[in-house]
C-alpha cells in the first residue's frame, strides 16, 4: 500500500513535476493549489505527510499549519520557501515553524529528490532493509508430538 502524500503549491507546473516524481516513487499523491482545498482534502483523506509552499494563498500556509497542528498532530509536514530572503529576514523562522509541527524547511531551488530524502529521513527504503538483521541459513523444521492441552 502506497503512502499518501499531499502537495500544496500555487505553481501548477512544479506540482505536476512533483506528482509525477512521487507517483513513480510509489507514493499515492494528491496535489492542490491553495490552502482551502488542502484543508478540505485533509478532512476527507488521511495523509502520511504534507508538503506545502509558504506562498500558498486562499488560506495561507500558516492557517493550514495551525489546522494540521490542531487536527493531525502526528502528520509529517515539510514547508517550502520560494525566497531565501524570507528566511534571512526572520519572517519565516525554524522556531515558528517547529511550534506549528513542521518537520523540515526546504528553500527553493532544490531537486525534488531532496524532498524525498526529507520524507524518508535521509534514508532510502533499501538502506533501511539492509540494516535489518538477517538470520544465517534456513532452520530445520521439527515435528512435535504433543497434545493440544500442552499448548493452552
CSV table of N, CA and C in Angstrom, one decimal:
chain,number,residue,atom,x,y,z
A,1,UNK,N,0.8,-1.2,0.0
A,1,UNK,CA,0.0,0.0,0.0
A,1,UNK,C,0.9,1.2,0.0
A,2,UNK,N,0.6,2.2,-0.9
A,2,UNK,CA,1.4,3.4,-1.1
A,2,UNK,C,1.1,4.4,0.0
A,3,UNK,N,2.1,5.1,0.5
A,3,UNK,CA,1.9,6.2,1.4
A,3,UNK,C,1.2,7.4,0.8
A,4,UNK,N,0.3,7.9,1.4
A,4,UNK,CA,-0.5,9.1,0.9
A,4,UNK,C,0.2,10.4,1.2
A,5,UNK,N,0.4,11.2,0.1
A,5,UNK,CA,1.2,12.4,0.2
A,5,UNK,C,0.3,13.5,-0.4
A,6,UNK,N,0.2,14.6,0.4
A,6,UNK,CA,-0.5,15.8,-0.1
A,6,UNK,C,0.6,16.9,-0.4
A,7,UNK,N,0.5,17.5,-1.6
A,7,UNK,CA,1.4,18.5,-2.0
A,7,UNK,C,0.6,19.8,-2.3
A,8,UNK,N,0.9,20.9,-1.7
A,8,UNK,CA,0.2,22.1,-1.8
A,8,UNK,C,1.2,23.2,-2.3
A,9,UNK,N,0.9,23.7,-3.5
A,9,UNK,CA,1.8,24.7,-4.1
A,9,UNK,C,1.0,25.5,-5.2
A,10,UNK,N,1.1,26.8,-5.2
A,10,UNK,CA,0.4,27.6,-6.2
A,10,UNK,C,1.0,27.4,-7.6
A,11,UNK,N,2.2,26.9,-7.8
A,11,UNK,CA,2.9,26.7,-9.1
A,11,UNK,C,2.4,25.3,-9.6
A,12,UNK,N,1.5,25.4,-10.6
A,12,UNK,CA,1.0,24.1,-11.2
A,12,UNK,C,2.0,23.3,-12.0
A,13,UNK,N,2.9,24.0,-12.6
A,13,UNK,CA,4.0,23.3,-13.3
A,13,UNK,C,4.8,22.5,-12.4
A,14,UNK,N,5.3,23.1,-11.3
A,14,UNK,CA,6.1,22.4,-10.3
A,14,UNK,C,5.3,21.2,-9.7
A,15,UNK,N,4.0,21.5,-9.4
A,15,UNK,CA,3.1,20.5,-8.8
A,15,UNK,C,3.0,19.2,-9.7
A,16,UNK,N,2.9,19.5,-11.0
A,16,UNK,CA,2.9,18.3,-12.0
A,16,UNK,C,4.1,17.5,-12.0
A,17,UNK,N,5.3,18.2,-11.9
A,17,UNK,CA,6.6,17.5,-11.9
A,17,UNK,C,6.7,16.7,-10.6
A,18,UNK,N,6.3,17.3,-9.5
A,18,UNK,CA,6.5,16.7,-8.2
A,18,UNK,C,5.5,15.5,-8.1
A,19,UNK,N,4.3,15.6,-8.6
A,19,UNK,CA,3.4,14.5,-8.6
A,19,UNK,C,3.9,13.3,-9.4
A,20,UNK,N,4.4,13.6,-10.6
A,20,UNK,CA,5.0,12.5,-11.4
A,20,UNK,C,6.1,11.8,-10.7
A,21,UNK,N,7.0,12.6,-10.1
A,21,UNK,CA,8.2,12.0,-9.4
A,21,UNK,C,7.8,11.1,-8.3
A,22,UNK,N,6.9,11.6,-7.4
A,22,UNK,CA,6.5,10.9,-6.2
A,22,UNK,C,5.6,9.7,-6.6
A,23,UNK,N,4.8,9.8,-7.6
A,23,UNK,CA,4.0,8.7,-8.1
A,23,UNK,C,4.9,7.6,-8.6
A,24,UNK,N,5.9,8.0,-9.3
A,24,UNK,CA,6.9,7.0,-9.8
A,24,UNK,C,7.7,6.4,-8.7
A,25,UNK,N,7.8,7.1,-7.5
A,25,UNK,CA,8.5,6.6,-6.3
A,25,UNK,C,7.5,5.8,-5.4
A,26,UNK,N,6.4,5.4,-5.9
A,26,UNK,CA,5.4,4.6,-5.2
A,26,UNK,C,4.7,5.3,-4.1
A,27,UNK,N,4.4,6.6,-4.2
A,27,UNK,CA,3.6,7.3,-3.3
A,27,UNK,C,2.2,7.5,-3.9
A,28,UNK,N,1.2,7.6,-3.1
A,28,UNK,CA,-0.2,8.0,-3.6
A,28,UNK,C,-0.3,9.5,-3.4
A,29,UNK,N,-0.2,10.3,-4.5
A,29,UNK,CA,-0.1,11.7,-4.4
A,29,UNK,C,-1.4,12.4,-4.8
A,30,UNK,N,-1.7,13.4,-3.9
A,30,UNK,CA,-2.8,14.4,-4.2
A,30,UNK,C,-2.2,15.8,-4.3
A,31,UNK,N,-2.5,16.6,-5.3
A,31,UNK,CA,-2.0,17.9,-5.4
A,31,UNK,C,-3.1,18.9,-5.3
A,32,UNK,N,-2.9,20.1,-4.7
A,32,UNK,CA,-3.9,21.2,-4.7
A,32,UNK,C,-3.1,22.5,-4.8
A,33,UNK,N,-3.8,23.5,-5.2
A,33,UNK,CA,-3.1,24.8,-5.4
A,33,UNK,C,-3.3,25.8,-4.3
A,34,UNK,N,-4.2,25.6,-3.4
A,34,UNK,CA,-4.5,26.6,-2.3
A,34,UNK,C,-4.8,25.9,-1.0
A,35,UNK,N,-4.7,26.7,0.1
A,35,UNK,CA,-4.8,26.2,1.4
A,35,UNK,C,-6.2,25.7,1.7
A,36,UNK,N,-7.2,26.4,1.2
A,36,UNK,CA,-8.6,25.9,1.4
A,36,UNK,C,-8.8,24.5,0.9
A,37,UNK,N,-8.4,24.3,-0.3
A,37,UNK,CA,-8.5,22.9,-0.9
A,37,UNK,C,-7.7,21.9,-0.1
A,38,UNK,N,-6.5,22.3,0.4
A,38,UNK,CA,-5.7,21.4,1.2
A,38,UNK,C,-6.4,21.0,2.5
A,39,UNK,N,-7.1,22.0,3.2
A,39,UNK,CA,-7.8,21.6,4.4
A,39,UNK,C,-9.0,20.7,4.1
A,40,UNK,N,-9.7,20.9,3.1
A,40,UNK,CA,-10.9,20.1,2.7
A,40,UNK,C,-10.4,18.7,2.4
A,41,UNK,N,-9.3,18.6,1.6
A,41,UNK,CA,-8.7,17.3,1.2
A,41,UNK,C,-8.2,16.6,2.4
A,42,UNK,N,-7.5,17.2,3.4
A,42,UNK,CA,-7.1,16.6,4.6
A,42,UNK,C,-8.2,16.1,5.5
A,43,UNK,N,-9.3,16.8,5.5
A,43,UNK,CA,-10.5,16.5,6.2
A,43,UNK,C,-11.1,15.2,5.7
A,44,UNK,N,-11.1,15.0,4.4
A,44,UNK,CA,-11.7,13.8,3.7
A,44,UNK,C,-10.7,12.6,3.6
A,45,UNK,N,-9.4,12.8,3.7
A,45,UNK,CA,-8.5,11.7,3.5
A,45,UNK,C,-7.3,11.9,4.5
A,46,UNK,N,-6.9,10.7,5.0
A,46,UNK,CA,-5.8,10.8,5.9
A,46,UNK,C,-4.4,10.6,5.1
A,47,UNK,N,-3.5,11.5,5.4
A,47,UNK,CA,-2.2,11.5,4.7
A,47,UNK,C,-1.0,11.2,5.6
A,48,UNK,N,0.0,10.6,5.1
A,48,UNK,CA,1.2,10.3,5.8
A,48,UNK,C,2.0,11.6,6.0
A,49,UNK,N,2.0,12.5,4.9
A,49,UNK,CA,2.8,13.7,5.0
A,49,UNK,C,2.2,14.8,4.1
A,50,UNK,N,2.5,16.0,4.5
A,50,UNK,CA,2.1,17.2,3.6
A,50,UNK,C,3.3,18.0,3.3
A,51,UNK,N,3.4,18.4,2.0
A,51,UNK,CA,4.4,19.3,1.6
A,51,UNK,C,3.7,20.5,1.1
A,52,UNK,N,4.0,21.7,1.8
A,52,UNK,CA,3.3,22.9,1.5
A,52,UNK,C,4.2,24.0,1.2
A,53,UNK,N,3.9,24.8,0.2
A,53,UNK,CA,4.7,26.0,-0.1
A,53,UNK,C,4.2,27.2,0.8
A,54,UNK,N,5.2,27.9,1.3
A,54,UNK,CA,4.8,29.1,2.2
A,54,UNK,C,4.0,30.1,1.5
A,55,UNK,N,4.1,30.2,0.2
A,55,UNK,CA,3.4,31.2,-0.7
A,55,UNK,C,2.0,30.8,-0.9
A,56,UNK,N,1.5,29.7,-0.3
A,56,UNK,CA,0.1,29.3,-0.5
A,56,UNK,C,-0.9,30.4,-0.1
A,57,UNK,N,-1.9,30.6,-1.0
A,57,UNK,CA,-2.9,31.6,-0.7
A,57,UNK,C,-4.3,30.9,-0.5
A,58,UNK,N,-5.3,31.8,-0.3
A,58,UNK,CA,-6.7,31.3,-0.1
A,58,UNK,C,-6.7,30.3,1.1
A,59,UNK,N,-6.4,30.8,2.2
A,59,UNK,CA,-6.0,30.1,3.4
A,59,UNK,C,-4.5,29.9,3.4
A,60,UNK,N,-3.8,30.8,4.1
A,60,UNK,CA,-2.3,30.9,4.0
A,60,UNK,C,-1.7,29.6,4.5
A,61,UNK,N,-0.4,29.5,4.3
A,61,UNK,CA,0.3,28.4,4.8
A,61,UNK,C,0.2,28.3,6.3
A,62,UNK,N,0.3,29.4,7.0
A,62,UNK,CA,0.2,29.5,8.5
A,62,UNK,C,-1.1,29.0,8.9
A,63,UNK,N,-2.2,29.3,8.2
A,63,UNK,CA,-3.5,28.9,8.6
A,63,UNK,C,-3.6,27.3,8.4
A,64,UNK,N,-3.1,26.8,7.4
A,64,UNK,CA,-3.1,25.4,7.1
A,64,UNK,C,-2.3,24.7,8.2
A,65,UNK,N,-1.1,25.2,8.5
A,65,UNK,CA,-0.3,24.6,9.6
A,65,UNK,C,-1.0,24.6,10.9
A,66,UNK,N,-1.7,25.6,11.3
A,66,UNK,CA,-2.5,25.6,12.5
A,66,UNK,C,-3.6,24.6,12.5
A,67,UNK,N,-4.2,24.4,11.3
A,67,UNK,CA,-5.2,23.4,11.1
A,67,UNK,C,-4.6,22.0,11.3
A,68,UNK,N,-3.5,21.8,10.7
A,68,UNK,CA,-2.8,20.5,10.9
A,68,UNK,C,-2.4,20.2,12.3
A,69,UNK,N,-1.8,21.2,13.0
A,69,UNK,CA,-1.4,21.1,14.4
A,69,UNK,C,-2.6,20.8,15.3
A,70,UNK,N,-3.7,21.4,15.0
A,70,UNK,CA,-4.9,21.1,15.8
A,70,UNK,C,-5.5,19.8,15.6
A,71,UNK,N,-5.6,19.4,14.3
A,71,UNK,CA,-6.3,18.1,14.0
A,71,UNK,C,-5.5,16.9,13.7
A,72,UNK,N,-4.2,17.1,13.2
A,72,UNK,CA,-3.4,16.0,12.8
A,72,UNK,C,-2.0,16.1,13.4
A,73,UNK,N,-1.9,15.9,14.7
A,73,UNK,CA,-0.6,16.2,15.4
A,73,UNK,C,0.5,15.3,14.9
A,74,UNK,N,0.3,14.1,14.4
A,74,UNK,CA,1.3,13.1,14.0
A,74,UNK,C,1.7,13.2,12.6
A,75,UNK,N,1.1,14.1,11.8
A,75,UNK,CA,1.4,14.2,10.4
A,75,UNK,C,2.8,14.9,10.2
A,76,UNK,N,3.6,14.3,9.2
A,76,UNK,CA,4.8,14.9,8.9
A,76,UNK,C,4.6,16.1,7.9
A,77,UNK,N,5.2,17.2,8.2
A,77,UNK,CA,5.0,18.4,7.4
A,77,UNK,C,6.3,19.0,7.0
A,78,UNK,N,6.4,19.3,5.7
A,78,UNK,CA,7.6,20.0,5.1
A,78,UNK,C,7.1,21.3,4.5
A,79,UNK,N,7.7,22.4,4.8
A,79,UNK,CA,7.4,23.7,4.3
A,79,UNK,C,8.4,24.1,3.3
A,80,UNK,N,8.0,24.5,2.1
A,80,UNK,CA,8.9,25.0,1.1
A,80,UNK,C,8.8,26.5,1.0
A,81,UNK,N,10.0,27.2,0.9
A,81,UNK,CA,10.0,28.6,0.8
A,81,UNK,C,10.6,29.0,-0.6
A,82,UNK,N,9.9,29.9,-1.4
A,82,UNK,CA,10.4,30.2,-2.7
A,82,UNK,C,11.6,31.2,-2.6
A,83,UNK,N,11.7,32.0,-1.6
A,83,UNK,CA,12.7,33.0,-1.5
A,83,UNK,C,13.5,32.9,-0.2
A,84,UNK,N,14.8,32.8,-0.3
A,84,UNK,CA,15.7,32.7,0.9
A,84,UNK,C,15.6,33.9,1.7
A,85,UNK,N,15.2,35.1,1.1
A,85,UNK,CA,15.2,36.3,1.8
A,85,UNK,C,14.1,36.3,2.9
A,86,UNK,N,13.1,35.5,2.7
A,86,UNK,CA,12.1,35.3,3.8
A,86,UNK,C,12.7,34.7,5.1
A,87,UNK,N,13.5,33.8,4.8
A,87,UNK,CA,14.2,33.1,6.0
A,87,UNK,C,15.2,34.0,6.6
A,88,UNK,N,16.0,34.7,5.7
A,88,UNK,CA,17.1,35.6,6.2
A,88,UNK,C,16.5,36.8,7.0
A,89,UNK,N,15.3,37.3,6.5
A,89,UNK,CA,14.7,38.4,7.2
A,89,UNK,C,14.1,38.1,8.5
A,90,UNK,N,13.8,36.8,8.8
A,90,UNK,CA,13.2,36.4,10.0
A,90,UNK,C,11.7,36.3,10.0
A,91,UNK,N,11.1,36.5,8.8
A,91,UNK,CA,9.7,36.3,8.6
A,91,UNK,C,9.3,34.9,8.8
A,92,UNK,N,10.1,34.0,8.3
A,92,UNK,CA,9.9,32.5,8.4
A,92,UNK,C,11.1,32.0,9.2
A,93,UNK,N,10.9,31.6,10.5
A,93,UNK,CA,12.0,31.0,11.3
A,93,UNK,C,11.6,29.6,11.6
A,94,UNK,N,12.7,28.8,11.8
A,94,UNK,CA,12.5,27.4,12.1
A,94,UNK,C,11.8,27.3,13.5
A,95,UNK,N,12.0,28.2,14.4
A,95,UNK,CA,11.3,28.1,15.7
A,95,UNK,C,9.8,28.3,15.5
A,96,UNK,N,9.4,29.2,14.7
A,96,UNK,CA,8.0,29.4,14.5
A,96,UNK,C,7.3,28.2,13.8
A,97,UNK,N,8.0,27.7,12.9
A,97,UNK,CA,7.5,26.5,12.1
A,97,UNK,C,7.5,25.3,13.0
A,98,UNK,N,8.6,25.1,13.8
A,98,UNK,CA,8.6,23.9,14.7
A,98,UNK,C,7.5,23.9,15.7
A,99,UNK,N,7.1,25.1,16.2
A,99,UNK,CA,6.0,25.2,17.1
A,99,UNK,C,4.7,24.8,16.5
A,100,UNK,N,4.6,24.9,15.1
A,100,UNK,CA,3.4,24.5,14.4
A,100,UNK,C,3.5,23.1,13.9
A,101,UNK,N,4.5,22.4,14.3
A,101,UNK,CA,4.7,21.0,13.9
A,101,UNK,C,5.4,20.7,12.6
A,102,UNK,N,6.1,21.7,12.1
A,102,UNK,CA,6.8,21.4,10.8
A,102,UNK,C,8.1,20.7,11.1
A,103,UNK,N,8.3,19.6,10.3
A,103,UNK,CA,9.5,18.8,10.5
A,103,UNK,C,10.7,19.3,9.8
A,104,UNK,N,10.5,19.9,8.6
A,104,UNK,CA,11.6,20.4,7.8
A,104,UNK,C,11.2,21.6,7.0
A,105,UNK,N,12.2,22.4,6.7
A,105,UNK,CA,12.1,23.6,5.9
A,105,UNK,C,13.0,23.5,4.7
A,106,UNK,N,12.5,23.6,3.5
A,106,UNK,CA,13.2,23.5,2.3
A,106,UNK,C,13.1,24.8,1.5
A,107,UNK,N,14.3,25.4,1.1
A,107,UNK,CA,14.3,26.6,0.4
A,107,UNK,C,14.6,26.3,-1.1
A,108,UNK,N,13.7,26.8,-1.9
A,108,UNK,CA,13.8,26.6,-3.4
A,108,UNK,C,15.0,27.5,-3.9
A,109,UNK,N,15.7,27.1,-4.9
A,109,UNK,CA,15.5,25.9,-5.7
A,109,UNK,C,16.2,24.7,-5.1
A,110,UNK,N,15.6,23.6,-5.3
A,110,UNK,CA,16.2,22.3,-4.9
A,110,UNK,C,15.7,21.2,-5.8
A,111,UNK,N,16.4,20.1,-5.8
A,111,UNK,CA,16.0,18.9,-6.6
A,111,UNK,C,14.8,18.3,-5.8
A,112,UNK,N,13.9,17.7,-6.6
A,112,UNK,CA,12.7,17.0,-5.9
A,112,UNK,C,13.2,15.9,-5.1
A,113,UNK,N,14.3,15.3,-5.5
A,113,UNK,CA,14.9,14.1,-4.7
A,113,UNK,C,15.2,14.6,-3.3
A,114,UNK,N,15.5,15.8,-3.1
A,114,UNK,CA,15.8,16.3,-1.7
A,114,UNK,C,14.6,16.2,-0.8
A,115,UNK,N,13.4,16.5,-1.4
A,115,UNK,CA,12.1,16.4,-0.6
A,115,UNK,C,11.9,14.9,-0.2
A,116,UNK,N,12.2,14.0,-1.2
A,116,UNK,CA,12.0,12.6,-0.9
A,116,UNK,C,13.0,12.2,0.2
A,117,UNK,N,14.2,12.7,0.2
A,117,UNK,CA,15.1,12.4,1.3
A,117,UNK,C,14.6,12.9,2.6
A,118,UNK,N,14.0,14.1,2.6
A,118,UNK,CA,13.4,14.6,3.9
A,118,UNK,C,12.3,13.7,4.4
A,119,UNK,N,11.4,13.3,3.5
A,119,UNK,CA,10.3,12.4,3.8
A,119,UNK,C,10.8,11.1,4.4
A,120,UNK,N,11.8,10.6,3.9
A,120,UNK,CA,12.3,9.3,4.3
A,120,UNK,C,13.4,9.3,5.3
A,121,UNK,N,13.5,10.5,5.9
A,121,UNK,CA,14.5,10.7,7.0
A,121,UNK,C,16.0,10.5,6.5
A,122,UNK,N,16.3,10.9,5.3
A,122,UNK,CA,17.6,10.8,4.7
A,122,UNK,C,18.0,9.3,4.6
A,123,UNK,N,17.1,8.4,4.6
A,123,UNK,CA,17.4,7.0,4.4
A,123,UNK,C,16.4,6.4,3.5
A,124,UNK,N,16.9,5.7,2.5
A,124,UNK,CA,16.1,5.1,1.5
A,124,UNK,C,15.5,3.8,2.0
A,125,UNK,N,14.5,3.3,1.4
A,125,UNK,CA,13.9,2.0,1.8
A,125,UNK,C,14.9,0.9,1.8
A,126,UNK,N,15.7,0.9,0.7
A,126,UNK,CA,16.7,-0.2,0.6
A,126,UNK,C,17.8,-0.1,1.7
A,127,UNK,N,18.1,1.2,2.1
A,127,UNK,CA,19.1,1.3,3.2
A,127,UNK,C,18.5,0.8,4.5
A,128,UNK,N,17.2,1.1,4.7
A,128,UNK,CA,16.5,0.6,5.9
A,128,UNK,C,16.5,-0.9,5.9
A,129,UNK,N,16.2,-1.6,4.8
A,129,UNK,CA,16.1,-3.0,4.7
A,129,UNK,C,17.5,-3.6,4.9
A,130,UNK,N,18.5,-3.0,4.4
A,130,UNK,CA,19.9,-3.5,4.6
A,130,UNK,C,20.3,-3.5,6.1
A,131,UNK,N,19.7,-2.6,6.9
A,131,UNK,CA,20.1,-2.5,8.3
A,131,UNK,C,19.4,-3.5,9.2
A,132,UNK,N,18.4,-4.2,8.6
A,132,UNK,CA,17.7,-5.2,9.4
A,132,UNK,C,18.5,-6.5,9.5
A,133,UNK,N,18.6,-7.0,10.8
A,133,UNK,CA,19.4,-8.2,11.0
A,133,UNK,C,18.7,-9.4,10.3
A,134,UNK,N,19.5,-10.2,9.6
A,134,UNK,CA,19.0,-11.4,8.9
A,134,UNK,C,19.7,-12.6,9.5
A,135,UNK,N,18.9,-13.7,9.6
A,135,UNK,CA,19.4,-15.0,10.1
A,135,UNK,C,20.2,-15.6,9.0
A,136,UNK,N,21.3,-16.3,9.5
A,136,UNK,CA,22.1,-17.1,8.5
A,136,UNK,C,21.4,-18.4,8.2
A,137,UNK,N,21.3,-18.8,7.0
A,137,UNK,CA,20.8,-20.1,6.6
A,137,UNK,C,19.3,-20.2,6.9
A,138,UNK,N,18.8,-21.5,6.7
A,138,UNK,CA,17.4,-21.8,7.0
A,138,UNK,C,17.4,-22.8,8.1
A,139,UNK,N,16.5,-22.6,9.1
A,139,UNK,CA,16.4,-23.5,10.2
A,139,UNK,C,15.5,-24.7,9.8
A,140,UNK,N,15.9,-25.9,10.3
A,140,UNK,CA,15.2,-27.1,10.1
A,140,UNK,C,13.8,-27.1,10.8
A,141,UNK,N,12.8,-27.7,10.2
A,141,UNK,CA,11.5,-27.9,10.8
A,141,UNK,C,11.6,-29.1,11.7
A,142,UNK,N,11.0,-29.0,12.9
A,142,UNK,CA,11.0,-30.2,13.8
A,142,UNK,C,9.5,-30.5,14.1
A,143,UNK,N,9.2,-31.8,14.0
A,143,UNK,CA,7.8,-32.2,14.3
A,143,UNK,C,7.7,-32.5,15.8
A,144,UNK,N,6.6,-32.0,16.3
A,144,UNK,CA,6.4,-32.1,17.8
A,144,UNK,C,5.2,-33.0,18.0
A,145,UNK,N,5.4,-34.0,18.9
A,145,UNK,CA,4.3,-35.0,19.1
A,145,UNK,C,3.7,-34.7,20.5
A,146,UNK,N,2.9,-33.7,20.6
A,146,UNK,CA,2.3,-33.3,21.9
A,146,UNK,C,0.8,-33.0,21.6
A,147,UNK,N,0.0,-33.1,22.6
A,147,UNK,CA,-1.4,-32.8,22.5
A,147,UNK,C,-1.7,-31.3,22.7
A,148,UNK,N,-2.9,-30.9,22.3
A,148,UNK,CA,-3.3,-29.5,22.3
A,148,UNK,C,-3.3,-29.0,23.8
A,149,UNK,N,-3.5,-29.9,24.7
A,149,UNK,CA,-3.6,-29.4,26.1
A,149,UNK,C,-2.2,-28.9,26.6
A,150,UNK,N,-1.2,-29.3,26.0
A,150,UNK,CA,0.2,-28.8,26.4
A,150,UNK,C,0.4,-27.3,26.0
A,151,UNK,N,-0.4,-26.8,25.0
A,151,UNK,CA,-0.2,-25.5,24.5
A,151,UNK,C,-1.2,-24.5,25.0
A,152,UNK,N,-2.2,-24.9,25.8
A,152,UNK,CA,-3.2,-23.9,26.2
A,152,UNK,C,-3.2,-23.7,27.7
